[in-house]
């Protein structure tokens, strides 16, 4: 879902270009060339099953399960001052994850607070090594507030800084 999210599409020219073709459909074959998806699974059946379980209804899978597209019912929002304010209210910066933590582990951790739209693992520019901090965007501002106001937030026994 990340590739089709509001967050990603507002900055990913390649995905926007792909979505202008074939009525927005993108093959799983193409998506499986993306490193972020490969880090989660390279098995199309696993990806299709995960998308079918999604609570966001952001994506539609083709009947033959070879392609996926953003739901026509969920158009990309216009970037306005109000939208940016609302997005900021749903976005948190978390710091203190072990450097070897994987994306799927972070997603699982964040989901205990609510539906997650996006997780960006911050990496060093040259080495691409994870810095131990993330930006997480929740579907609802209440989920972000729940995490932000929790008495303590620990990952594998270690306190996380939240802002």
Coordinates of C-alpha atoms in Angstrom, one line a residue:
X1 CA 0.0 0.0 0.0
X2 CA 2.9 2.3 0.7
X3 CA 3.6 3.0 -3.0
X4 CA 0.0 4.1 -3.6
X5 CA -0.3 6.2 -0.4
X6 CA -0.9 9.9 -0.4
X7 CA 2.4 10.4 1.3
X8 CA 4.4 8.6 -1.4
X9 CA 2.5 9.7 -4.5
X10 CA 3.0 13.3 -3.6
X11 CA 6.7 12.9 -4.1
X12 CA 7.2 9.8 -6.3
X13 CA 7.2 10.9 -9.9
X14 CA 7.8 7.4 -11.2
X15 CA 4.7 5.9 -9.5
X16 CA 2.6 8.9 -10.6
X17 CA 3.8 8.2 -14.2
X18 CA 3.0 4.5 -14.0
X19 CA -0.5 5.3 -12.7
X20 CA -1.3 7.4 -15.8
X21 CA -1.1 4.2 -17.9
X22 CA -3.5 1.2 -18.1
X23 CA -6.2 3.0 -16.2
X24 CA -4.0 3.1 -13.1
X25 CA -3.2 -0.6 -13.0
X26 CA 0.3 -1.7 -12.1
X27 CA 1.4 -5.3 -12.4
X28 CA 2.7 -7.2 -9.4
X29 CA 5.6 -8.1 -11.6
X30 CA 6.6 -4.4 -11.7
X31 CA 5.9 -3.8 -8.0
X32 CA 8.1 -6.8 -7.1
X33 CA 11.1 -4.9 -8.5
X34 CA 10.8 -2.3 -5.7
X35 CA 13.2 -2.8 -2.9
X36 CA 10.8 -1.8 -0.1
X37 CA 8.3 -4.4 -1.2
X38 CA 11.1 -7.0 -1.7
X39 CA 12.1 -6.5 1.9
X40 CA 8.7 -7.6 3.0
X41 CA 8.1 -10.4 0.6
X42 CA 8.9 -11.5 -2.9
X43 CA 5.9 -13.9 -3.0
X44 CA 3.0 -12.4 -5.0
X45 CA 0.5 -14.7 -3.2
X46 CA 1.6 -13.3 0.2
X47 CA 1.3 -9.8 -1.1
X48 CA -2.2 -10.3 -2.5
X49 CA -3.3 -12.0 0.7
X50 CA -2.0 -9.0 2.8
X51 CA -3.7 -6.5 0.5
X52 CA -7.0 -8.4 0.8
X53 CA -6.8 -8.1 4.6
X54 CA -6.1 -4.3 4.5
X55 CA -8.6 -2.2 6.4
X56 CA -7.9 1.0 4.4
X57 CA -9.6 -0.1 1.1
X58 CA -7.0 2.0 -0.7
X59 CA -6.2 -0.6 -3.3
X60 CA -8.2 -2.7 -5.8
X61 CA -6.7 -6.0 -7.0
X62 CA -7.6 -7.2 -10.6
X63 CA -9.8 -10.2 -11.0
X64 CA -6.9 -12.3 -12.3
X65 CA -4.7 -11.1 -9.4
X66 CA -1.9 -9.9 -11.8
X67 CA -2.4 -6.1 -11.2
X68 CA -3.3 -3.6 -8.5
X69 CA -4.4 0.1 -8.6
X70 CA -5.5 2.8 -6.2
X71 CA -9.2 2.7 -5.7
X72 CA -11.1 5.2 -7.9
X73 CA -13.1 6.0 -4.7
X74 CA -9.8 7.3 -3.0
X75 CA -8.4 10.0 -5.3
X76 CA -5.1 11.8 -4.4
X77 CA -6.0 14.8 -2.1
X78 CA -5.1 18.3 -3.2
X79 CA -2.2 19.6 -1.2
X80 CA -3.6 22.5 0.8
X81 CA -2.6 24.2 4.0
X82 CA -5.5 22.4 5.7
X83 CA -4.3 19.0 4.3
X84 CA -0.7 19.6 5.4
X85 CA -1.9 20.6 8.9
X86 CA -4.0 17.4 9.2
X87 CA -1.1 15.3 7.9
X88 CA 1.2 16.7 10.4
X89 CA -1.2 15.8 13.2
X90 CA -1.1 12.2 12.1
X91 CA 2.7 12.0 11.7
X92 CA 5.2 11.2 14.5
X93 CA 8.9 11.0 14.7
X94 CA 10.1 8.0 16.8
X95 CA 13.8 7.5 17.7
X96 CA 15.6 4.7 19.5
X97 CA 15.0 1.6 17.4
X98 CA 17.9 -0.9 17.1
X99 CA 19.8 -0.4 13.9
X100 CA 19.1 -3.9 12.7
X101 CA 15.3 -3.5 13.0
X102 CA 13.4 -4.4 9.8
X103 CA 10.5 -2.6 8.2
X104 CA 7.9 -5.3 8.9
X105 CA 8.9 -5.3 12.6
X106 CA 8.4 -1.6 12.8
X107 CA 5.0 -1.8 11.0
X108 CA 3.9 -4.5 13.5
X109 CA 5.0 -2.4 16.4
X110 CA 3.2 0.8 15.1
X111 CA 0.0 -1.1 14.3
X112 CA -0.7 -1.6 18.0
X113 CA -1.6 2.1 18.1
X114 CA -3.8 2.2 15.0
X115 CA -4.0 1.9 11.2
X116 CA -0.6 2.9 9.7
X117 CA -0.5 4.6 6.3
X118 CA 3.2 5.0 6.0
X119 CA 6.5 4.3 7.7
X120 CA 9.7 5.9 6.6
X121 CA 12.9 4.5 8.0
X122 CA 15.5 7.2 8.1
X123 CA 18.8 6.1 6.6
X124 CA 22.3 7.6 6.2
X125 CA 22.6 9.0 2.7
X126 CA 25.7 7.2 1.6
X127 CA 25.7 3.9 3.5
X128 CA 21.9 3.5 3.6
X129 CA 22.3 2.2 7.1
X130 CA 19.1 2.6 9.3
X131 CA 19.6 5.5 11.8
X132 CA 17.2 4.0 14.4
X133 CA 14.5 6.6 13.8
X134 CA 11.3 6.7 11.7
X135 CA 8.5 8.9 10.6
X136 CA 5.1 7.1 11.0
X137 CA 1.9 8.4 9.5
X138 CA -1.3 7.0 11.0
X139 CA -4.7 7.0 9.3
X140 CA -6.2 8.9 12.2
X141 CA -4.8 11.6 14.4
X142 CA -6.2 9.8 17.4
X143 CA -3.8 6.9 16.8
X144 CA -0.8 9.3 16.7
X145 CA -2.1 11.0 19.9
X146 CA -2.4 7.5 21.6
X147 CA 1.2 6.8 20.9
X148 CA 2.4 10.3 21.7
X149 CA 0.6 10.4 25.1
X150 CA 1.3 6.9 26.3
X151 CA 3.0 6.8 29.6
X152 CA 6.0 5.0 28.1
X153 CA 6.7 3.5 24.7
X154 CA 9.3 0.8 24.5
X155 CA 10.6 -1.3 21.6
X156 CA 12.3 -4.5 22.7
X157 CA 12.6 -3.1 26.2
X158 CA 14.2 0.2 25.1
X159 CA 12.5 3.6 25.5
X160 CA 11.6 5.4 22.3
X161 CA 11.7 9.1 22.0
X162 CA 8.5 10.5 20.5
X163 CA 7.8 13.8 18.8

